[in-house]
CSV table of C-alpha atoms in Angstrom, one decimal:
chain,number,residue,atom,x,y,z
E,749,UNK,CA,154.5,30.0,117.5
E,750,UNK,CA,153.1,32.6,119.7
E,751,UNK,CA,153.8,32.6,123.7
E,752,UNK,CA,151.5,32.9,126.6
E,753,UNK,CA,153.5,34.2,129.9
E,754,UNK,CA,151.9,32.6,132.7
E,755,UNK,CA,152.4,34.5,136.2
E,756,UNK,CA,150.9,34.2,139.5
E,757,UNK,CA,150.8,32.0,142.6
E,758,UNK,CA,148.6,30.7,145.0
E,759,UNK,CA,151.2,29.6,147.6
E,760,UNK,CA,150.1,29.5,151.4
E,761,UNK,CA,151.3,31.5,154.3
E,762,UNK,CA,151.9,34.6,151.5
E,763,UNK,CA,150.1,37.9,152.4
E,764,UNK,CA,147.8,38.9,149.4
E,765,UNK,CA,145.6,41.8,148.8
E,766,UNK,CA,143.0,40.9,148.2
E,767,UNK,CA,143.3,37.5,150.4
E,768,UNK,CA,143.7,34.3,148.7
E,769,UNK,CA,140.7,32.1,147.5
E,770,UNK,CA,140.4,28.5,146.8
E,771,UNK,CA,143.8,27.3,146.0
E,772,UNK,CA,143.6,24.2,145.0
E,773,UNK,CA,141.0,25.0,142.5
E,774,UNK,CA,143.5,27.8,141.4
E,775,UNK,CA,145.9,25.2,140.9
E,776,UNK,CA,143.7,23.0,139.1
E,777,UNK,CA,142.9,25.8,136.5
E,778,UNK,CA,146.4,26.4,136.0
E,779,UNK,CA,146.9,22.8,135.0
E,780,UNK,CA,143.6,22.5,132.7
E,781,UNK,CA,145.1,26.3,131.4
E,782,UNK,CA,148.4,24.5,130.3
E,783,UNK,CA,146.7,21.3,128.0
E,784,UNK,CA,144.3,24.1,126.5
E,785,UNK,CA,147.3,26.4,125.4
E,786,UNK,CA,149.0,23.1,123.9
E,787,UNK,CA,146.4,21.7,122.4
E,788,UNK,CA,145.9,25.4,120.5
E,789,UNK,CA,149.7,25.1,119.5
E,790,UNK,CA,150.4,28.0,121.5
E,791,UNK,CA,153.6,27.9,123.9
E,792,UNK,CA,155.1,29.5,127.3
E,793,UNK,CA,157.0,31.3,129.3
E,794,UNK,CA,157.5,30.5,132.3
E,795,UNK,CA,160.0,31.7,135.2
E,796,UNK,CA,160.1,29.3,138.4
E,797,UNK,CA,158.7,26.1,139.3
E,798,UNK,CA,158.0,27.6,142.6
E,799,UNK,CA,154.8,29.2,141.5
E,800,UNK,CA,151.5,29.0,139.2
E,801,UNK,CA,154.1,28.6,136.5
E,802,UNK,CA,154.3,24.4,137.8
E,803,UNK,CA,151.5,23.7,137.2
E,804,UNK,CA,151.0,24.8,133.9
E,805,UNK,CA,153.5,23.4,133.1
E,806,UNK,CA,152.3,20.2,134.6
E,807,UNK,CA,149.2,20.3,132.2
E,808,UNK,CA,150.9,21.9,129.3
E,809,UNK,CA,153.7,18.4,128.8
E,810,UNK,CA,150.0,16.3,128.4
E,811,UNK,CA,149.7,16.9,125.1
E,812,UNK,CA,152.2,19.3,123.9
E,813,UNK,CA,155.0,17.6,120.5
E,814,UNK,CA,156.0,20.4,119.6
E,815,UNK,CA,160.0,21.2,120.4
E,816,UNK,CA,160.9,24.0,122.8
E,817,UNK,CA,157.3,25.3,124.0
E,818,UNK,CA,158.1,25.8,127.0
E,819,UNK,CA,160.3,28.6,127.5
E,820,UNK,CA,162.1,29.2,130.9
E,821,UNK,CA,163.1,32.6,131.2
E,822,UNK,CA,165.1,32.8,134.2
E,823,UNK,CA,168.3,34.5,135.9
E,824,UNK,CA,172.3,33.1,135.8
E,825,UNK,CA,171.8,32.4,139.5
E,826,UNK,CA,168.3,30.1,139.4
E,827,UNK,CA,168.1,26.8,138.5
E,828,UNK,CA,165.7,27.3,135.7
E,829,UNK,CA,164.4,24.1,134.1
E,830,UNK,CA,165.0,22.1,136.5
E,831,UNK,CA,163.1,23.4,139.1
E,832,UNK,CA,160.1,21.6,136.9
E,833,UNK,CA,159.3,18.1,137.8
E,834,UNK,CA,158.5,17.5,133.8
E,835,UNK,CA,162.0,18.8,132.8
E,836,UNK,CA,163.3,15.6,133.6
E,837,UNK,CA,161.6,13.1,131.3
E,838,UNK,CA,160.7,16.1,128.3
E,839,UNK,CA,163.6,18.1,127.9
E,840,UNK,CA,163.0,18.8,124.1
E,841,UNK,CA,160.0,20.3,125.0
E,842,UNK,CA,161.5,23.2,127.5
E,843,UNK,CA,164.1,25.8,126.0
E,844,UNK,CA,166.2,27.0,129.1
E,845,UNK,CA,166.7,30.8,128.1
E,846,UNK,CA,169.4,32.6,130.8
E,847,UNK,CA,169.4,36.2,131.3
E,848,UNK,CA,172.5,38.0,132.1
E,849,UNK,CA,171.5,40.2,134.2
E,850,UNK,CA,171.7,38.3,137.9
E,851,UNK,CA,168.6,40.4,138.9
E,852,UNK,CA,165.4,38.5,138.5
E,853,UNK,CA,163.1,41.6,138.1
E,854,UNK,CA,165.0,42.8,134.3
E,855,UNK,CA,164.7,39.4,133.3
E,856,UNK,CA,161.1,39.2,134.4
E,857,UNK,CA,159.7,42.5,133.6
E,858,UNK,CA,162.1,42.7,129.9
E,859,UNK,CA,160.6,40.1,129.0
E,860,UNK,CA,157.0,41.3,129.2
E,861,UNK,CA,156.6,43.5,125.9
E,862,UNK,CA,157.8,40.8,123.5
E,863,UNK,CA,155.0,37.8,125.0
E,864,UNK,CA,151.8,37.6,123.1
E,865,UNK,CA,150.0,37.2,126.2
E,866,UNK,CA,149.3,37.1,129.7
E,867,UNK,CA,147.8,35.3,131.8
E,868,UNK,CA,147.6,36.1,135.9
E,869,UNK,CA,146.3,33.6,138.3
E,870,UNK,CA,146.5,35.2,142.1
E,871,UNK,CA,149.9,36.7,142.9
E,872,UNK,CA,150.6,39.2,144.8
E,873,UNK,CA,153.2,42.9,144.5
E,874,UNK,CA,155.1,41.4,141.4
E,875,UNK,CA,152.1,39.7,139.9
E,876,UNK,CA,150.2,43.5,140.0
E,877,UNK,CA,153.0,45.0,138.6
E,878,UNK,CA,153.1,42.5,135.6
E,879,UNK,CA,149.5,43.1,135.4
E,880,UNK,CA,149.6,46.8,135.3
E,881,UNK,CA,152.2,47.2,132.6
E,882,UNK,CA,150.6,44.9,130.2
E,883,UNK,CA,147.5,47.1,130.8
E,884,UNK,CA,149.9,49.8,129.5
E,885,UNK,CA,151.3,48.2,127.0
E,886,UNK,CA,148.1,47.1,125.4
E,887,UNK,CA,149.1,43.1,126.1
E,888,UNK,CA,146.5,40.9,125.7
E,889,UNK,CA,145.7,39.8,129.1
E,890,UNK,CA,143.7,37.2,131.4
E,891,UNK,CA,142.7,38.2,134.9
E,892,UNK,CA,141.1,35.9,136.9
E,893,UNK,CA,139.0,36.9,139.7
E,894,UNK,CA,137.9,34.0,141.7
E,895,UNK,CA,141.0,33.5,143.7
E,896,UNK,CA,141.8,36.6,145.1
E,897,UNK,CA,145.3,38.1,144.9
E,898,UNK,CA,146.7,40.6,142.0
E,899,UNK,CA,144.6,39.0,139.5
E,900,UNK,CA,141.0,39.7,141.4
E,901,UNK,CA,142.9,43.6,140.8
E,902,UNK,CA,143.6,43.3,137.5
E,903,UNK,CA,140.3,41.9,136.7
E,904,UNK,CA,138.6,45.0,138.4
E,905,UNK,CA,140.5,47.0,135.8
E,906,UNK,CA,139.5,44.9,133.1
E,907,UNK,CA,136.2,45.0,133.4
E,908,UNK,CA,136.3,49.0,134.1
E,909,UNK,CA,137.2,48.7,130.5
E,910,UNK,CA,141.0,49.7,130.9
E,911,UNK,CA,142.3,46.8,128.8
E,912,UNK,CA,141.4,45.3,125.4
E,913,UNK,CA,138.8,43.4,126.6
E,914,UNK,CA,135.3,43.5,125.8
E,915,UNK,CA,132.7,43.6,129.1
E,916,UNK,CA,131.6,39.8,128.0
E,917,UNK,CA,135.2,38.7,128.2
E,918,UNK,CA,136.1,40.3,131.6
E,919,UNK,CA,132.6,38.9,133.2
E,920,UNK,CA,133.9,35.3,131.9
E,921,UNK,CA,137.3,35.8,133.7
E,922,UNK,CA,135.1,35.7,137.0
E,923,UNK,CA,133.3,32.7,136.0
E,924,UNK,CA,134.1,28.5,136.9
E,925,UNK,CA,137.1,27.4,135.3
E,926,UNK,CA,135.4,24.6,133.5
E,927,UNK,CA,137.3,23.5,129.8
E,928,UNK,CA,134.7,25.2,128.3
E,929,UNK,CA,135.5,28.3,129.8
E,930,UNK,CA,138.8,27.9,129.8
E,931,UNK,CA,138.4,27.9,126.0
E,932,UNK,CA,136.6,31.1,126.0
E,933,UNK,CA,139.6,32.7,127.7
E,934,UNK,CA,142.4,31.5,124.9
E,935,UNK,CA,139.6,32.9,122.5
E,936,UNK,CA,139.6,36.4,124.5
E,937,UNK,CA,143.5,36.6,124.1
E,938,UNK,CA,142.9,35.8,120.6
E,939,UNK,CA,140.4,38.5,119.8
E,940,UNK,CA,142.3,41.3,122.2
E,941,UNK,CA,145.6,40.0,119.9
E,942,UNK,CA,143.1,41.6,116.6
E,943,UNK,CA,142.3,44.3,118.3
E,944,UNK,CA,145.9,44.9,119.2
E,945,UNK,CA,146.7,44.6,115.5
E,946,UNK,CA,144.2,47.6,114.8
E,947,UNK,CA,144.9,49.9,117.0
E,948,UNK,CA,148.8,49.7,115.5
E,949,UNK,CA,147.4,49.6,112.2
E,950,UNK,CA,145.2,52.5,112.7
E,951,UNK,CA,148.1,54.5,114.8
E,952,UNK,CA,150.7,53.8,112.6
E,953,UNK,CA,148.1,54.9,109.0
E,954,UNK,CA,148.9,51.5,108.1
E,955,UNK,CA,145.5,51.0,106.5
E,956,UNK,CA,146.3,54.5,104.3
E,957,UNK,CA,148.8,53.2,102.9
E,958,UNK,CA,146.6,50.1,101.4
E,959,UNK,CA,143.9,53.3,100.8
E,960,UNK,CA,147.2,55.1,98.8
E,961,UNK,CA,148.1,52.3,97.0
E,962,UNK,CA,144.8,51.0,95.5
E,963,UNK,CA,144.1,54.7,94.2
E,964,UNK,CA,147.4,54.3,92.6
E,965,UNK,CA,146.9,51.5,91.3
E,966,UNK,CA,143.4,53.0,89.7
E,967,UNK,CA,144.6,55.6,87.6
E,968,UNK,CA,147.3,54.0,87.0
E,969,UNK,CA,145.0,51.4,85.5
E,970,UNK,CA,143.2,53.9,83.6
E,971,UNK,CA,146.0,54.7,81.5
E,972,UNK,CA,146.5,51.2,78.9
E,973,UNK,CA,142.9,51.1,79.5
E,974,UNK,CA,142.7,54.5,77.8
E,975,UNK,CA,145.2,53.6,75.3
E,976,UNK,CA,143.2,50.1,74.3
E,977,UNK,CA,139.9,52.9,74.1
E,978,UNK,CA,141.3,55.6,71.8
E,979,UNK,CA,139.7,56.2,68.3
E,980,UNK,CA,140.2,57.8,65.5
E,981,UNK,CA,138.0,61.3,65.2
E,982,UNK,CA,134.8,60.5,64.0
E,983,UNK,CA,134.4,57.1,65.1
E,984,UNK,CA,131.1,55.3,65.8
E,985,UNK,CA,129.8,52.8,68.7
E,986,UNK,CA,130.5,53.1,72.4
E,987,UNK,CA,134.3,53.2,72.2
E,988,UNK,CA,134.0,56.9,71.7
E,989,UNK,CA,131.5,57.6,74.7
E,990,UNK,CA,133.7,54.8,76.5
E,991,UNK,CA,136.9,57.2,76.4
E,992,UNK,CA,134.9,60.6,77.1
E,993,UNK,CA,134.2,59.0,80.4
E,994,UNK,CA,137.5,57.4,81.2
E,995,UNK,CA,138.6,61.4,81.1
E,996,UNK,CA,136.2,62.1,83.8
E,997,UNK,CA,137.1,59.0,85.9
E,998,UNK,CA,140.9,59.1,85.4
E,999,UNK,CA,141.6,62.2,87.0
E,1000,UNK,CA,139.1,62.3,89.7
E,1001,UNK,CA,140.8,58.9,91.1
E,1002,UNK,CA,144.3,60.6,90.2
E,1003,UNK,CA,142.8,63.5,92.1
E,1004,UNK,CA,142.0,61.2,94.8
E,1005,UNK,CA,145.5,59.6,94.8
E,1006,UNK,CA,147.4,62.3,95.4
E,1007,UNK,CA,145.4,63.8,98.3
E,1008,UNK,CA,146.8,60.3,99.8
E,1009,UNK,CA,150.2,60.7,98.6
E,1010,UNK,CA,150.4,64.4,100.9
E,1011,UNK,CA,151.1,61.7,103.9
E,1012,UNK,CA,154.5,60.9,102.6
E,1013,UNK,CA,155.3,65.0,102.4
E,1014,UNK,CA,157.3,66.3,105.6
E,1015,UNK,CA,155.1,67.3,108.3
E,1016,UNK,CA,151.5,66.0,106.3
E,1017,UNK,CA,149.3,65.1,108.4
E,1018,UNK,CA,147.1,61.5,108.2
E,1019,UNK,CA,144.5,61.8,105.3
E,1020,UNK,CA,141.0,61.3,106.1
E,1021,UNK,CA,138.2,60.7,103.5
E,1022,UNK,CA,137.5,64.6,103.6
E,1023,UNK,CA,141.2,65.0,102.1
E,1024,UNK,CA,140.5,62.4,99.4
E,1025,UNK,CA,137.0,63.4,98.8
E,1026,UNK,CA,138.5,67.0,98.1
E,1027,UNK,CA,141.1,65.5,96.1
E,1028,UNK,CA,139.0,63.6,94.1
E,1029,UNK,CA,136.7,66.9,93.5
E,1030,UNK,CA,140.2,68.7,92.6
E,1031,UNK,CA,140.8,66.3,90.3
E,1032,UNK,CA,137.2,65.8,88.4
E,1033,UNK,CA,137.1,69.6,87.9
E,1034,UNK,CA,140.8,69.5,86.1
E,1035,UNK,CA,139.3,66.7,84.3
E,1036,UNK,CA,136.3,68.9,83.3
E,1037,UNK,CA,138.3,72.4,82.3
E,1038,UNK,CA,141.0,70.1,80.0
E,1039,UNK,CA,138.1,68.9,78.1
E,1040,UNK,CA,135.9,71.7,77.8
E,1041,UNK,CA,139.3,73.8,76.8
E,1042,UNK,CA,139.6,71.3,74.2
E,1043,UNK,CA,135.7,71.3,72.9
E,1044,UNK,CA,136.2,74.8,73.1
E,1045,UNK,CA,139.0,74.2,70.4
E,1046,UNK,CA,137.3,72.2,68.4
E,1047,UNK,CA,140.2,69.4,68.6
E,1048,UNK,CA,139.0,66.0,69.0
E,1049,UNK,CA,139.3,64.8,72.8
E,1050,UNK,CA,140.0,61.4,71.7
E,1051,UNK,CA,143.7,61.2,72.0
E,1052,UNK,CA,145.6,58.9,74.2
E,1053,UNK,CA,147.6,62.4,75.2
E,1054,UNK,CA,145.2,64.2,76.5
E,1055,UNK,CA,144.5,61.0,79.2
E,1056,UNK,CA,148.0,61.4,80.3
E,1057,UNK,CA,147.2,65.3,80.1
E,1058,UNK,CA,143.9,64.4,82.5
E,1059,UNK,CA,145.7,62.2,85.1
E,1060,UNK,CA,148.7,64.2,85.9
E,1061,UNK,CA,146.3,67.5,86.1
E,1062,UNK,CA,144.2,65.7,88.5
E,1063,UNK,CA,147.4,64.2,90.7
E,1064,UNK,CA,148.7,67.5,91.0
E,1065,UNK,CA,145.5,68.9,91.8
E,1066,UNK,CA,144.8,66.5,94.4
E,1067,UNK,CA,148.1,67.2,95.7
E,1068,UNK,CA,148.3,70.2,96.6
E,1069,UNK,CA,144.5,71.1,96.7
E,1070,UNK,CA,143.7,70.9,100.1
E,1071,UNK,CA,146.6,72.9,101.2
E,1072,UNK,CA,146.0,75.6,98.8
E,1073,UNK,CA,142.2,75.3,100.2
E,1074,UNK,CA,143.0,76.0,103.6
E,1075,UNK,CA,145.2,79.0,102.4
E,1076,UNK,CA,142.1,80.0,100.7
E,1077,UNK,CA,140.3,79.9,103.5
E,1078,UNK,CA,142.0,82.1,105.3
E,1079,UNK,CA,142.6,85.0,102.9
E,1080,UNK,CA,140.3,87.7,103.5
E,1081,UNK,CA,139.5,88.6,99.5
E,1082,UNK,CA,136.9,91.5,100.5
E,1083,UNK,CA,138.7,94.2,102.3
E,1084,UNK,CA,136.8,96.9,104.0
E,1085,UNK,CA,140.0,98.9,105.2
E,1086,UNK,CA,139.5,100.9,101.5
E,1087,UNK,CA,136.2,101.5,102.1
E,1088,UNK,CA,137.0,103.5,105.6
E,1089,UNK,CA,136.4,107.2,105.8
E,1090,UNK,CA,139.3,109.2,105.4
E,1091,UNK,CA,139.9,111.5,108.0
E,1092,UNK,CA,140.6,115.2,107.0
């Protein structure tokens, strides 16, 4: 199950910046905010039933069955669940979770990189602080604008494009908290969640490695295809033309391969698709030298060794190609120091 923290408050006689707006309506949102979440099988974290958190919760008991969605997050020196009306009459639905620390801020603000998503509703110095480190740590978030506090702040940043929010999304958070756009929010944390997923996958080279493995699993291919191929010299039909190209193919996707495989050397840096594109090049022209050197010969390229030959010539080439490329580069192979006048 994931978990939406909910933080904010709307409480009279509190100084906010910018001022409060339309409380009850705030209040109201919260409420309709909890049943949605529920209904999606999502559940929360809350902290105190003094704030937005109530009535969330209030909302949220409507419909939710499923045990321990509601997680209280709170202090040894609060009174944690019970400072919820609901807690009373659905205890299986709350999970009372005590920090040890006595300090309410490193129970509040640890728990902040391990939620799924957030969801500020006013508030005020706490609330912006919440707000700006899951800006920094790439949280998926909800900012609402329409009643004022740290949320109208965090929305400005949003839609400034400093979140993972699209400019659609952060123009809805300013918008009537009807059901229907309620709905529209839970499906902005869903699609900022994605794009969360991506930017780890693409920081990380996690999709690479799927890159990696499928070109391993090519040539590797290649190889009892080969062997189901091979003919004896003089053969007739397609089986023999069949073959010829597999020793083209094979080691360019070897080639290809191992110009993947440099990530996993010390100090390699992320392959792109000029690195496999040169590995795959590396490997076709290995391909190409084996069997001319064997035409050459006069031996028949039809042999299942001379595949194996192909695809290990092409990883290796592909391996180390674009290194000894760059090397290349940089070697001056004209020199015009022999070509000065000698002084006499």
């Amino acid at each position: 199950m994931k978990y939406i923290s909910i933080v904010g408050s709307v409480e009279e006689g509190r100084p906010y910046d910018p001022p409060l707006r339309n409380a009850a309506e705030a209040k109201r949102t919260a409420e309709l905010l909890g049943t949605e979440l529920a209904k999606r099988g999502y559940g929360v974290i809350v902290y105190s039933g003094g704030y937005i958190e109530r009535d969330v919760a209030r909302g949220f008991v409507k419909v939710a069955k499923a045990k321990k969605s509601i997680r209280v997050l709170f202090p040894s020196h609060q009174k944690g669940p019970e400072e919820f009306p609901e807690y009373a009459n659905h205890k299986a639905l709350f999970e009372p979770i005590v920090d040890e620390s006595p300090d309410w801020e490193m129970s509040f603000y640890g728990s902040l990189p391990r939620v799924d998503g957030i969801v500020i509703i006013g508030g005020a110095a706490s609330t912006l602080i919440t707000g700006v480190l899951a800006l920094s740590y790439r949280i998926p978030l909800i900012a609402l604008q329409s009643f004022g506090g740290s949320g109208e702040k965090i929305w400005r940043a949003l839609s400034a494009g400093r979140g993972l929010t699209t400019k659609e999304e952060a123009n809805e958070m300013a918008q009537k908290s009807d059901r229907e756009m309620i709905g529209k929010w839970i499906n902005s944390l869903e699609a900022q969640a994605e794009a969360r997923r991506q930017e780890i996958l693409n920081s990380s080279g996690g999709h690479w490695l799927l890159v990696a493995g499928a070109l391993a699993v090519g040539w590797v291919l290649t190889l009892p295809l080969g062997w189901l191929l091979q003919v004896p010299p003089n053969a007739e039909g397609w089986r023999p033309h069949a073959f010829i190209f597999l020793l083209f193919l094979a080691p360019m996707l070897a080639g290809a391969s191992g110009a993947t495989v440099r990530m996993f050397l010390p100090d390699a840096s992320t392959p792109n698709l000029r690195s496999i594109f040169l590995g795959m090049v590396a490997g076709g022209v290995s391909g190409v030298l084996l069997l001319t050197s064997h035409l050459v010969a006069k031996t028949d390229p039809h042999n299942f060794v001379i595949l194996m030959t192909a695809v290990a010539s092409g990883f290796i080439a592909g391996l180390t190609f674009d290194a000894v490329f760059k090397k290349l580069e940089s070697v001056d192979v004209v020199r015009t120091d022999v070509l000065k006048k000698v002084k006499t």
